Coordinates of C-alpha atoms and ligand atoms in Angstrom, one line a residue:
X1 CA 84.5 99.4 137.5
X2 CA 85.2 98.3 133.9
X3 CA 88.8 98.3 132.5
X4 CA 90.0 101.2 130.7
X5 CA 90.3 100.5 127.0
X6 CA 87.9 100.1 123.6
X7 CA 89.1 97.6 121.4
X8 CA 86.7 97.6 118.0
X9 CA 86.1 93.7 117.9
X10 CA 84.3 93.6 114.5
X11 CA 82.9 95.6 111.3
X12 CA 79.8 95.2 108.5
X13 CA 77.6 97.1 106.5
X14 CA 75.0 97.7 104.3
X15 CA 74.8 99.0 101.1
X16 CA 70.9 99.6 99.6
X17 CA 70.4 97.4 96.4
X18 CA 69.7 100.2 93.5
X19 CA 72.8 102.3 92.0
X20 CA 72.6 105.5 90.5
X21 CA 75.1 106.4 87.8
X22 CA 76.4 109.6 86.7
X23 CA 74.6 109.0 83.9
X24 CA 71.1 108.4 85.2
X25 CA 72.7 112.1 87.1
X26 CA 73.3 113.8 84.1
X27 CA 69.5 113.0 82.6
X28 CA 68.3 114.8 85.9
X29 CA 70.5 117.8 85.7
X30 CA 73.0 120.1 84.1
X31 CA 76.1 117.6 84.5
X32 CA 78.4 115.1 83.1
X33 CA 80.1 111.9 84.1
X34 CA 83.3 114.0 83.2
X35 CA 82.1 116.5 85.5
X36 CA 81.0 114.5 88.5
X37 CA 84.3 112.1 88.1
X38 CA 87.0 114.5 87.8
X39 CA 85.5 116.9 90.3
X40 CA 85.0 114.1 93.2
X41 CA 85.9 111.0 91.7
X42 CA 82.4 109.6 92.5
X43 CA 81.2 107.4 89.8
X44 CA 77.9 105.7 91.3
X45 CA 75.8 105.8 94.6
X46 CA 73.6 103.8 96.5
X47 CA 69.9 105.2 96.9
X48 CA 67.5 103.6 99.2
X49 CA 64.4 102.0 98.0
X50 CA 61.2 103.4 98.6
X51 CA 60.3 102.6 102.3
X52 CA 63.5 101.4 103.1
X53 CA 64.5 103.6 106.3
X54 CA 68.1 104.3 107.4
X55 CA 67.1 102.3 110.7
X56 CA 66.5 99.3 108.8
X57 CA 69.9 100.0 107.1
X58 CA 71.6 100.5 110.5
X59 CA 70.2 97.2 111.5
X60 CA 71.4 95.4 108.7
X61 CA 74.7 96.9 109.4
X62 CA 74.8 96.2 113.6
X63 CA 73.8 92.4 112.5
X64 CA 76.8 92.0 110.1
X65 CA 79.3 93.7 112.8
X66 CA 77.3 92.0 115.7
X67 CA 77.6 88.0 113.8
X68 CA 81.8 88.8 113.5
X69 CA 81.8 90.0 116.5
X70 CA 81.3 86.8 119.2
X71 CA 79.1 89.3 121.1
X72 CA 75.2 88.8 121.3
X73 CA 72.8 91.6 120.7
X74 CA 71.4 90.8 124.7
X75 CA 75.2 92.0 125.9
X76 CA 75.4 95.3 123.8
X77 CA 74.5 97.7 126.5
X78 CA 74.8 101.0 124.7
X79 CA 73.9 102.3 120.9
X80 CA 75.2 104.7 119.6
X81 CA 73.9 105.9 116.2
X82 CA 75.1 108.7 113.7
X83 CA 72.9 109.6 111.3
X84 CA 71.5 113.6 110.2
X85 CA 68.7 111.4 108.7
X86 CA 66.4 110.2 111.2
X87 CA 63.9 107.7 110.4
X88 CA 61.7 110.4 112.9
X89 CA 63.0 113.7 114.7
X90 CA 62.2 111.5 117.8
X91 CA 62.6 108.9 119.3
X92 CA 66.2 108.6 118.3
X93 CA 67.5 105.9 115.5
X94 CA 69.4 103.6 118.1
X95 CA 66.1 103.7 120.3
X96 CA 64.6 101.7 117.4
X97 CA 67.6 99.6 116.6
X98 CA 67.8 98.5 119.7
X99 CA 64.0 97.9 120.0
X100 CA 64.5 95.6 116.9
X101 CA 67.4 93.7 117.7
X102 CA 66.1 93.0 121.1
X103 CA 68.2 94.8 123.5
X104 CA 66.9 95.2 126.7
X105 CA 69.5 97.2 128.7
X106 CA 71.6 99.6 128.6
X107 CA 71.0 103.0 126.6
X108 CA 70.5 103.7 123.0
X109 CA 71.3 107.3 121.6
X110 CA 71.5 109.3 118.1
X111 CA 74.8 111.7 117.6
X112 CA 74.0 114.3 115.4
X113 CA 77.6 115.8 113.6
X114 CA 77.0 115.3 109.9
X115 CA 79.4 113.8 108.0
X116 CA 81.8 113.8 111.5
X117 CA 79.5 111.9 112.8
X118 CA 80.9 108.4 113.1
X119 CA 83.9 110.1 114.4
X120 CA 82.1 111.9 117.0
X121 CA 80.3 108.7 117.8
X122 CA 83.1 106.3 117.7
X123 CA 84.8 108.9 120.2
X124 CA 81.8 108.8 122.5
X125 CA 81.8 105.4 122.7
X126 CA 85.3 105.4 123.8
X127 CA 84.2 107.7 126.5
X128 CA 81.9 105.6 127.9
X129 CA 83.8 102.7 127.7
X130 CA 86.8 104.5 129.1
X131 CA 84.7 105.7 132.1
X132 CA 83.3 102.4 133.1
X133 CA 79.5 103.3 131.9
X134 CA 79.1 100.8 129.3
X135 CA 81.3 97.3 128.0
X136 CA 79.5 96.6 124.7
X137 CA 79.2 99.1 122.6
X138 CA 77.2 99.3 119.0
X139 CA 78.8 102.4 117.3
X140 CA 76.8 102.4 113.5
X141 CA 76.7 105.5 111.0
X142 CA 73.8 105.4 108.8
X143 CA 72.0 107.8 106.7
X144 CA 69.2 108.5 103.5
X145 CA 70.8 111.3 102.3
X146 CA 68.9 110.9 99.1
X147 CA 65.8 111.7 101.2
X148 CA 67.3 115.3 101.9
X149 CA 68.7 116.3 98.7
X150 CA 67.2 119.1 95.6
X151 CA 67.3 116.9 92.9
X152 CA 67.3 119.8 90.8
X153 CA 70.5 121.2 92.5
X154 CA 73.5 119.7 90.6
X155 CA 75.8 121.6 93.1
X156 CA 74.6 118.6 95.8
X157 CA 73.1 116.0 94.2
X158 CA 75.8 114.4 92.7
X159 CA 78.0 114.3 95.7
X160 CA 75.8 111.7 97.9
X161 CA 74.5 108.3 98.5
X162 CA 72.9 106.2 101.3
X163 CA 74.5 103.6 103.5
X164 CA 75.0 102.1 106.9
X165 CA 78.3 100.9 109.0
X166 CA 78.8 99.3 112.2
X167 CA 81.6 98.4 114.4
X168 CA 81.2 96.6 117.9
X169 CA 83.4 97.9 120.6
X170 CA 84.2 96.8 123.8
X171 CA 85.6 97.8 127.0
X172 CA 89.5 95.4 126.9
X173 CA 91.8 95.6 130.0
X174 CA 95.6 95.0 129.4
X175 CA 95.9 91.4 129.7
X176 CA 93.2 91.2 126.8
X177 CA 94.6 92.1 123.3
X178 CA 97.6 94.5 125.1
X179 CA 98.2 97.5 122.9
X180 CA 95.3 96.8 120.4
X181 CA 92.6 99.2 120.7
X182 CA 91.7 103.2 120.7
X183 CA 94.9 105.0 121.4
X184 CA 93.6 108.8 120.9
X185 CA 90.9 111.0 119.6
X186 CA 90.0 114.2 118.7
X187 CA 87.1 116.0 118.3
X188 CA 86.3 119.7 117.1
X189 CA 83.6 121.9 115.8
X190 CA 83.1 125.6 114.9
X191 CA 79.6 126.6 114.8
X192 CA 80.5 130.2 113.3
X193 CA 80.5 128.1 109.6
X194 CA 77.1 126.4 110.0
X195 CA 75.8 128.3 107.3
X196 CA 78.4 126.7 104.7
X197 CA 76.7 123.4 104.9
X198 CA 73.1 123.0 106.3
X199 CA 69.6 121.5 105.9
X200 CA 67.2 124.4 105.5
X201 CA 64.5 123.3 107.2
X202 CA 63.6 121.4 110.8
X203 CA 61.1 121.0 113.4
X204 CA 61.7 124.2 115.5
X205 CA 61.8 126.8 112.2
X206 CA 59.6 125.7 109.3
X207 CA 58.1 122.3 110.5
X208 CA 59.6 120.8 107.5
X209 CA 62.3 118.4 106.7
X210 CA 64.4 120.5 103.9
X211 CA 66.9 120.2 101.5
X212 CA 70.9 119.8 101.7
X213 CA 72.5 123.0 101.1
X214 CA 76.3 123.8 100.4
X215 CA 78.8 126.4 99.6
X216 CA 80.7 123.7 98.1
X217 CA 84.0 125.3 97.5
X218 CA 83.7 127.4 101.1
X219 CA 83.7 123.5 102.7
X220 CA 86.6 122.7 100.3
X221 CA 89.0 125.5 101.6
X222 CA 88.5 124.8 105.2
X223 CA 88.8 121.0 104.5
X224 CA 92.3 119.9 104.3
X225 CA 93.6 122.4 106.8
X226 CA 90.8 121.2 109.6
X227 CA 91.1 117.3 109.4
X228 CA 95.2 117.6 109.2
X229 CA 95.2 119.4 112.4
X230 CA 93.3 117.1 114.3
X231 CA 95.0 114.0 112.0
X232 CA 98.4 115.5 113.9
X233 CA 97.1 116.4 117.2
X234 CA 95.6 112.9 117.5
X235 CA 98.9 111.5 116.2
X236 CA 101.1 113.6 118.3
X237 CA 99.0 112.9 121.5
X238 CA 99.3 108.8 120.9
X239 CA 103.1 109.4 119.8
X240 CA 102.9 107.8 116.7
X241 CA 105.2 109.2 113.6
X242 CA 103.1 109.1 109.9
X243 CA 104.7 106.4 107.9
X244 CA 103.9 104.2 111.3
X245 CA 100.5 104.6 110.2
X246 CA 98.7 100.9 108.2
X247 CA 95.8 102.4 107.2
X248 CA 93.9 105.9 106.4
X249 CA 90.2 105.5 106.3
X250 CA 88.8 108.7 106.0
X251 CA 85.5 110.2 105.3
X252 CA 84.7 110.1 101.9
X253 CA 83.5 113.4 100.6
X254 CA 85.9 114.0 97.6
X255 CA 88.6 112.6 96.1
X256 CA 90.7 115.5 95.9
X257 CA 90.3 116.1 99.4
X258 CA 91.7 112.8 100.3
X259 CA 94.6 112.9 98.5
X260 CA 95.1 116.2 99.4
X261 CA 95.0 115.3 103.1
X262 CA 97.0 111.8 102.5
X263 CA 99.6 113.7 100.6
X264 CA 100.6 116.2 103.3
X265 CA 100.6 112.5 105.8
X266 CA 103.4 111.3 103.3
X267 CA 100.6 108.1 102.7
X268 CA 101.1 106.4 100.3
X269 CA 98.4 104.9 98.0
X270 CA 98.1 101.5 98.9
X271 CA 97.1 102.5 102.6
X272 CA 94.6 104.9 101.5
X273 CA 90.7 103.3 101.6
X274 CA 89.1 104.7 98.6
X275 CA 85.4 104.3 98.0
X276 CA 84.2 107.4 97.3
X277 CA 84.0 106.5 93.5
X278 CA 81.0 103.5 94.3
X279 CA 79.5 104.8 97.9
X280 CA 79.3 108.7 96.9
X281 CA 79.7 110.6 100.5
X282 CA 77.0 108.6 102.9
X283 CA 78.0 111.3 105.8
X284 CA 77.9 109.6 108.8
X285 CA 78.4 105.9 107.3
X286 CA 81.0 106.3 105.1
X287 CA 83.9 105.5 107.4
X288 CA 82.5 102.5 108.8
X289 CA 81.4 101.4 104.9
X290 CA 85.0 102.0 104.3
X291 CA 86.5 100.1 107.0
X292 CA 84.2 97.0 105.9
X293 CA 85.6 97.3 102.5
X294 CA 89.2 96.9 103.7
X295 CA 87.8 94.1 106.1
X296 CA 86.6 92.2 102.6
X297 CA 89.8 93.1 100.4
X298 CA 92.2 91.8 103.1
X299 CA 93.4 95.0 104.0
X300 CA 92.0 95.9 107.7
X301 CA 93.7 93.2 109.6
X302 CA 94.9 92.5 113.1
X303 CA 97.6 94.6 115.0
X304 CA 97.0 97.1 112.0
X305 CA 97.6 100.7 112.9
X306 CA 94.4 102.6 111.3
X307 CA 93.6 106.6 111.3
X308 CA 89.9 107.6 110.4
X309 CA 88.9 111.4 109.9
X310 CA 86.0 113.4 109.2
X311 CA 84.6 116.9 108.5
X312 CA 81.1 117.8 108.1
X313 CA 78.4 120.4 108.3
X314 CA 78.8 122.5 111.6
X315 CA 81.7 123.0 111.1
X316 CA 82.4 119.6 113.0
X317 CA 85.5 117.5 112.2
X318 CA 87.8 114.9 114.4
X319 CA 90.3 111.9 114.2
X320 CA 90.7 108.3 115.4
X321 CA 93.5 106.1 116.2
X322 CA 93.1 102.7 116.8
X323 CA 95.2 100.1 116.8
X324 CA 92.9 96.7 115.1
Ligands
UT7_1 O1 81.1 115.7 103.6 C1 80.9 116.9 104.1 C2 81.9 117.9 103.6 N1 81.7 118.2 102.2 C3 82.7 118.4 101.4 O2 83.8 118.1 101.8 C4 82.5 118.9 100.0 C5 83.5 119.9 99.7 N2 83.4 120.5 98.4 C6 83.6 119.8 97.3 O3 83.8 118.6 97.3 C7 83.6 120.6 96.0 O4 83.6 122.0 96.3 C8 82.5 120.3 95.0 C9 82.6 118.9 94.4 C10 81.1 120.4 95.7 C11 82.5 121.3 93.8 O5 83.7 121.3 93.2 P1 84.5 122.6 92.9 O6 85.7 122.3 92.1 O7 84.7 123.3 94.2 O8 83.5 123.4 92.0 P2 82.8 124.8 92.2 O9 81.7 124.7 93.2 O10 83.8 125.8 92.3 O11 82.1 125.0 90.8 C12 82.9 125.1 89.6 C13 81.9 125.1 88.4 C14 80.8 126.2 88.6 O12 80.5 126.7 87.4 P3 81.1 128.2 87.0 O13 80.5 129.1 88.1 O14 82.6 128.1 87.1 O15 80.6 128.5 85.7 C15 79.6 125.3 89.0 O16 78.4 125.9 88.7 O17 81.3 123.9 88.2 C16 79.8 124.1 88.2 N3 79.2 122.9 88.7 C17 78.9 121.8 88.0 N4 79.1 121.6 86.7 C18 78.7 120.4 86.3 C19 78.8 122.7 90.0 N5 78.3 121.5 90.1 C20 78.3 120.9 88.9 C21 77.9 119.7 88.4 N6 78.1 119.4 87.0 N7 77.3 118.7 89.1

């Protein structure tokens, strides 16, 4: 029986080489940089190059986390992958990640919750950890968004990018790291909104892929009320107070929503994890992309108290305390 804790032991990420402007945007569709900035506060995105597939993304992420992480891919014995955008409907994403980084134990898995997704994931991998069914744990959000979009919708288009991020976790008991590690979680989902944000296609109903569609200001509403409940309950459950919190990395979908959310937390700006304005909203990876960014800039350090959020299409949304 394995010990009861998840300590996240490392973070990387991958970002695919080409950036699309608001600019390039506004030459494709009725918008402006204006628009797009003051609206979301995105200013650029990531799209993936032709071929490029978001498994080898997630791969290039799970190495980066995997080389800080003093764990070797042969010891990972579960993956965990969040991604809407499969490379395939089957088999799943972290089947062929952990094809190609030759794992040969263990189980491999997609979680499918949209832009919740890492959450979800991240939670599930506490789970297991927590329940003695896996040690090593590859947790990795990675999507192609731009492979699902209507360029010729400027409602969508502008919000999203591609992207993959990783964290290792593994199982800790209390002599390891004491206190350091996932303190509570929270998951929810209410599937009486799925029609706010969807894909309208799928294997089962048109045999097709489809496009991204939103009721943009519907997802808004619900937003900040649904990830500040589960931001308190999650709080309230490890008996942490706000201002005890280092760092807020939440999912980046909008800038207002953010600050919105951090606002009502009484967080200030310089715990905030911003990226929104370079990644665009990469669903599934943009915690983890975050969380790498405030690994580079000297901000995600050790004994640091962080909280991660998300809400996505479903509705699904959920929080994640860890201590670093
Ligand atoms: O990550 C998953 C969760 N997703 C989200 O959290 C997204 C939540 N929603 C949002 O972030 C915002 O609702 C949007 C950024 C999508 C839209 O912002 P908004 O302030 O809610 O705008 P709106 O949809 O109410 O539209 C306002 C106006 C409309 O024109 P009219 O009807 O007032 O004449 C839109 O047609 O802005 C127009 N508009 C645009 N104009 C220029 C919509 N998209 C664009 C655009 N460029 N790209």
């Amino acid at each position: 029986m394995y010990m009861t804790r998840s300590v996240i032991r490392s973070v990387g990420s991958y970002l695919p080489q080409r950036v699309m402007t608001n600019a390039e945007l506004a030459e494709m569709v009725d918008t402006s940089d204006d628009w797009i900035v003051e609206r979301t506060g995105i200013r650029q995105r990531h799209i993936a190059a032709e071929g490029e597939l978001t498994s080898h993304l997630a791969i290039k992420a799970a190495e980066a986390a995997l080389s800080r992480s003093g764990i070797a891919a042969a010891d990972i014995d579960l993956v965990i992958v969040a991604t809407s955008t499969p490379d395939q409907t089957f088999p799943a994403t972290a089947a062929t990640v952990q094809g190609e980084l030759g794992i040969l134990q263990g189980a491999a898995f997609d979680v499918q919750a949209v832009c919740s997704g890492f959450v979800y994931a991240l939670t599930t991998a506490d789970n297991f950890v927590r329940a003695g069914s896996a040690r090593n744990v590859l947790v990795i959000g990675a999507e192609t968004f731009s492979r699902i979009l209507d360029w010729t919708d400027r409602g969508t288009c502008v919000l999203f990018g591609d992207g993959a991020g990783a964290v290792v976790v593994t199982a800790a008991n209390d002599d390891d790291d004491p206190g350091k590690g996932i303190l509570a979680t929270r998951l929810r989902s209410d599937g009486r909104y799925r029609d706010k944000l969807y894909v309208d296609g799928g294997p089962s109903s048109t045999q097709t892929v489809g496009h991204l569609r939103m009721e943009g200001r519907e997802v808004f509403k619900h937003a900040v009320t649904n990830i500040s409940d589960v931001m308190g309950e999650t709080l309230e459950e490890a008996g942490v107070e706000p201002d005890k919190i280092d760092l807020f990395v939440p999912h980046q979908a909008n800038k207002r929503i953010l600050d919105g959310t951090a606002r009502r937390f009484g967080l200030t700006t310089e715990k905030v994890v911003i990226t929104v304005g370079h990644h665009g909203n990469t669903s599934a990876a943009s915690i983890p992309l975050a969380l790498d960014v405030a690994r580079e800039d000297g901000r995600l350090q050790p004994d640091k108290l962080v909280l991660m959020e998300a809400m996505g299409g479903g509705f699904t949304w959920g929080a994640v305390l860890a201590r670093w």
